[in-house]
GROMACS .gro file of C-alpha atoms in nm:
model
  185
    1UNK     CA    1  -0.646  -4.556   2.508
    2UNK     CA    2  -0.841  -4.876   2.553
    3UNK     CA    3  -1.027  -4.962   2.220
    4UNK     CA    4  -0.999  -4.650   2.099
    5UNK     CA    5  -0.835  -4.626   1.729
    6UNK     CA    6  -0.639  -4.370   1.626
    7UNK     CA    7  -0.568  -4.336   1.255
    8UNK     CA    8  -0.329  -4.057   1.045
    9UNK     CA    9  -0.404  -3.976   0.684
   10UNK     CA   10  -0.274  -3.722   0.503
   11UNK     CA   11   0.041  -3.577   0.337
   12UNK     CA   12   0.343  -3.566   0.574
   13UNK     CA   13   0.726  -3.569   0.568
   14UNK     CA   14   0.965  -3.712   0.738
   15UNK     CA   15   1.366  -3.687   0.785
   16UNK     CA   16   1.627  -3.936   0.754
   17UNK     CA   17   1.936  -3.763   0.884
   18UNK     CA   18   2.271  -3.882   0.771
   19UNK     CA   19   2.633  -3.839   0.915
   20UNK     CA   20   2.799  -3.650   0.655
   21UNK     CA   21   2.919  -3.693   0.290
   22UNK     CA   22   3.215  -3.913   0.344
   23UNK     CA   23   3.259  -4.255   0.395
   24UNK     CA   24   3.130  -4.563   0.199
   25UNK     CA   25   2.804  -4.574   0.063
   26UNK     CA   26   2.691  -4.888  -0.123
   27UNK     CA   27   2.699  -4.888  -0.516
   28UNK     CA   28   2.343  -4.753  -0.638
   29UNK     CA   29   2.281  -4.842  -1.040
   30UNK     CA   30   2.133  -4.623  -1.249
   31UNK     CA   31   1.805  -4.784  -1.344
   32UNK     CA   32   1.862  -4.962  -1.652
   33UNK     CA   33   1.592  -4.765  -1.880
   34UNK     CA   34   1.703  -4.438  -1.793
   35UNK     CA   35   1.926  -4.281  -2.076
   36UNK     CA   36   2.212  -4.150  -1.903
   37UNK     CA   37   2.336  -3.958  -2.254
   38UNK     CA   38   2.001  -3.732  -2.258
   39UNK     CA   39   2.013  -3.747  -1.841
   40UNK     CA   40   2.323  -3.540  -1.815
   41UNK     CA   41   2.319  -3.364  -2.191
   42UNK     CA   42   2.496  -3.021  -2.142
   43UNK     CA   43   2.612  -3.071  -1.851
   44UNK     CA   44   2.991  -3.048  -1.883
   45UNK     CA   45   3.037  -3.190  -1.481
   46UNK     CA   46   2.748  -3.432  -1.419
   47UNK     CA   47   2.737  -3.547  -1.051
   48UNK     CA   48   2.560  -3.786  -0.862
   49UNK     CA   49   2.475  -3.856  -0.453
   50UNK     CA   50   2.433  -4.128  -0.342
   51UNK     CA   51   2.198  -4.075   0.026
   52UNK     CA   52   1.984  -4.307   0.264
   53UNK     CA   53   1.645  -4.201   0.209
   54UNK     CA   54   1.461  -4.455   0.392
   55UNK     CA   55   1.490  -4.653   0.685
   56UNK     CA   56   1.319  -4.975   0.821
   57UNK     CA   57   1.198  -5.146   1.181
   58UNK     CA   58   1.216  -4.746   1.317
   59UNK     CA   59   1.067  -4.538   1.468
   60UNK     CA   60   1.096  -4.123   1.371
   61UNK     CA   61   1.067  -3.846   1.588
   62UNK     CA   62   0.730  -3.763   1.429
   63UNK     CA   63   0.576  -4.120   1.600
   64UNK     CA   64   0.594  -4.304   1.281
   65UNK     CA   65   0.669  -4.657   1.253
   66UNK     CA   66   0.825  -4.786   0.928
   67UNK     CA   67   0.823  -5.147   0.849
   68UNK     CA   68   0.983  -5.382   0.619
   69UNK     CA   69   0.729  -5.375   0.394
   70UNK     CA   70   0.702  -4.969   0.415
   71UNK     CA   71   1.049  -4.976   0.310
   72UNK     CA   72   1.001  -5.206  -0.010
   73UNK     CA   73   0.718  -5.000  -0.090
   74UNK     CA   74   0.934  -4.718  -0.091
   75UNK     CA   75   1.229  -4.809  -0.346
   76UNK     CA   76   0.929  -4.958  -0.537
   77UNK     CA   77   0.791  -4.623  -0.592
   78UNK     CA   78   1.133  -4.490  -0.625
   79UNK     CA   79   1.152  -4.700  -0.916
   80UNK     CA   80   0.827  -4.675  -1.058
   81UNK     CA   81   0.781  -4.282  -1.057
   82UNK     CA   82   1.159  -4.174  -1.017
   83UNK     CA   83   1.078  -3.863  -0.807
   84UNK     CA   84   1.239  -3.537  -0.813
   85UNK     CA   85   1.360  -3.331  -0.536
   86UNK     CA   86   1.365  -3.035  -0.422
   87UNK     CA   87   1.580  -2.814  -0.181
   88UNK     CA   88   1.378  -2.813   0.083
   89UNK     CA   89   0.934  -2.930   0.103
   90UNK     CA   90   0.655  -2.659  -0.064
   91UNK     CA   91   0.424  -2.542   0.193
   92UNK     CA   92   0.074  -2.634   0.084
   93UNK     CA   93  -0.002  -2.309  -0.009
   94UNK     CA   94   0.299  -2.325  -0.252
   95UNK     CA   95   0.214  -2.648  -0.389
   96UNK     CA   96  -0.149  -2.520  -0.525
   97UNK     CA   97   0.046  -2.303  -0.734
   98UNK     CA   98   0.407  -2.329  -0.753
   99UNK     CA   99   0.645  -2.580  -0.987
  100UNK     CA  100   1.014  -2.470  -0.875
  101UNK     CA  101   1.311  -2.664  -1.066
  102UNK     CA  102   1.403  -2.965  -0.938
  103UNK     CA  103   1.722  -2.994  -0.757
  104UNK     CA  104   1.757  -3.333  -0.764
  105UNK     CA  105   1.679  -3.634  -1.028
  106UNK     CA  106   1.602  -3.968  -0.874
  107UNK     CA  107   1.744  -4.253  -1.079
  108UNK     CA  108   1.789  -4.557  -0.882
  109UNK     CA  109   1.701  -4.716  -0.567
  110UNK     CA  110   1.869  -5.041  -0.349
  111UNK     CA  111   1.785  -5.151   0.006
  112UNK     CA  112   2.118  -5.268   0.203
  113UNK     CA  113   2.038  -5.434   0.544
  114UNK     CA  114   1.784  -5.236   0.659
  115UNK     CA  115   1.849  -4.912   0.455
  116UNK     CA  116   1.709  -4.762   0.146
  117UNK     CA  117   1.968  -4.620  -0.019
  118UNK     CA  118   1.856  -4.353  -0.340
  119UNK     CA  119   2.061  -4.182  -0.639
  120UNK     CA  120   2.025  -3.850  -0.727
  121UNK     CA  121   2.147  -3.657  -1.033
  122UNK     CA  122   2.208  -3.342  -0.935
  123UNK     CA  123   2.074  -3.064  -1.175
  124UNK     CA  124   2.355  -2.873  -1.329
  125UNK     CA  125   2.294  -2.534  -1.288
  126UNK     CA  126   2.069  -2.587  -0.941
  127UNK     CA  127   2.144  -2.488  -0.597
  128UNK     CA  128   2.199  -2.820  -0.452
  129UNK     CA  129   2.502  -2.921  -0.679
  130UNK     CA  130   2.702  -2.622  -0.556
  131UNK     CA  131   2.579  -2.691  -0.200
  132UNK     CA  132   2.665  -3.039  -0.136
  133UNK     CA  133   2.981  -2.981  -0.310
  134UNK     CA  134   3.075  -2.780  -0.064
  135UNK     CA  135   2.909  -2.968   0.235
  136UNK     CA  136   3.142  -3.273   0.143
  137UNK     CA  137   3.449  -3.087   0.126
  138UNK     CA  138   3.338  -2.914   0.454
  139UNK     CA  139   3.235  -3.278   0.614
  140UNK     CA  140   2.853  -3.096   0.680
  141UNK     CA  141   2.546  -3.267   0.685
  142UNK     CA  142   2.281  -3.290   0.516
  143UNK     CA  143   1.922  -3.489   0.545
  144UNK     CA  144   1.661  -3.616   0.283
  145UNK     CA  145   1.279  -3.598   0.341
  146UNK     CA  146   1.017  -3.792   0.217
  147UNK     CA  147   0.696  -3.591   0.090
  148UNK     CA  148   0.396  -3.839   0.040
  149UNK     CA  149   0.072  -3.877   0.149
  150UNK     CA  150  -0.040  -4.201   0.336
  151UNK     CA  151  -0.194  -4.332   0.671
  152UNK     CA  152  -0.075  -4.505   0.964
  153UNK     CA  153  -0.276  -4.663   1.258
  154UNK     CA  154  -0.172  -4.583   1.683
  155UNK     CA  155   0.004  -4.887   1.775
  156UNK     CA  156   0.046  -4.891   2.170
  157UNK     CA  157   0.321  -5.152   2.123
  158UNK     CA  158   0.489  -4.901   1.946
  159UNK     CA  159   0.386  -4.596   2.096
  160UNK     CA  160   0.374  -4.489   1.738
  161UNK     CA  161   0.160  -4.491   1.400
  162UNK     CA  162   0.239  -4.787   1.228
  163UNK     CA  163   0.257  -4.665   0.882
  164UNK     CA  164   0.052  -4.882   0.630
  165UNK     CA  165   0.282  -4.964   0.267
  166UNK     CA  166  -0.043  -4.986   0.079
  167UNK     CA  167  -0.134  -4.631   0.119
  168UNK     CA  168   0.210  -4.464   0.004
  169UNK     CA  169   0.181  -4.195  -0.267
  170UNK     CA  170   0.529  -4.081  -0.260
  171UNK     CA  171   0.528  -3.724  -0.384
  172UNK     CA  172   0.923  -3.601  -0.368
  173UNK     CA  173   1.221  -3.691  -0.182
  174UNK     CA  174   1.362  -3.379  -0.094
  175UNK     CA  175   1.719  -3.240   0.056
  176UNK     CA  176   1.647  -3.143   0.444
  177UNK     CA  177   1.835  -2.944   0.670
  178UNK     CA  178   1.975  -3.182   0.954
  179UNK     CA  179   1.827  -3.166   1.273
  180UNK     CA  180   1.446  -3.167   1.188
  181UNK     CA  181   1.222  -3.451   1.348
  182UNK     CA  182   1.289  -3.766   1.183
  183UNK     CA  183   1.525  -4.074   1.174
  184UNK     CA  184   1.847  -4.114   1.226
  185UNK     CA  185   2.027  -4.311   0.979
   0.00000   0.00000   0.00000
């Protein structure tokens, strides 16, 4: 490629893929400021996930590199703008005019080695509550996917986009279906 540079911008997602919904996962707090009374009001079974949702010094299927500082971007946003989530992304068409319930409430975010590591309250009522109650007792898997817009730069050390912290605008992080392009965790 020579001196050529080549440059991404734009909204994109990406997949970080976990094992299943057993083992041991670290212990995410609940941000401090969020009130956990009004958080889970009238819902007689509140339940939370715990899930990797980011993943640093990798590179994903989609030619993405994430760095250390991409990841510490990350949980800061998490913390910041506590995104929702979704069961699945929007299409662009849909997200011109669509605003689905949430699935998923994100209330806390901790990195652990090299992993970001999110918690979600699941909304009671919602589709993903019933669903990864049964994927645990099933052992299934399940993903999470980052929608956000930012750019990355070709890095031929890399053979990948090094993605640039400074130009996250994390939108949702969403459930995913295993097995899309992405990161393993």
């Amino acid at each position: 490629m020579g001196n050529q540079v080549l440059e991404i911008s734009g909204q994109f997602t990406d997949v970080v893929a976990i094992a299943e919904l057993r083992g041991s996962y670290p212990n995410v707090p609940i941000l401090p400021d969020i009130d956990y009374a009004d958080l889970i009001a009238g819902d007689p079974d509140p339940l939370f996930v715990t899930l990797p949702v980011g993943k640093a010094n990798v590179t994903s299927g989609n030619k993405r590199f994430y760095d250390d500082a991409w990841l510490q971007e990350l949980e800061r946003q998490i913390i910041e703008l506590r995104p929702i989530g979704l069961m699945g992304h929007l299409s662009d068409a849909q997200r011109a005019t669509e605003f689905p319930q949430e699935s998923l409430h994100w209330v806390g975010a901790m990195a652990v080695d090299n992993v970001l590591w999110g918690k979600a309250y699941l909304a009671p009522n919602g589709p993903a509550k019933e669903r990864l109650k049964r994927y645990k007792a099933s052992g299934k898997s399940i993903a999470t996917s980052i929608d956000a817009m930012a750019s990355g730069t070709w890095d031929e050390s890399l053979q990948a986009y090094r993605m640039d912290a400074k130009t996250l605008k994390l939108g949702q992080i969403d459930l995913a279906a295993v097995g899309g392009v992405g990161v393993d965790e």
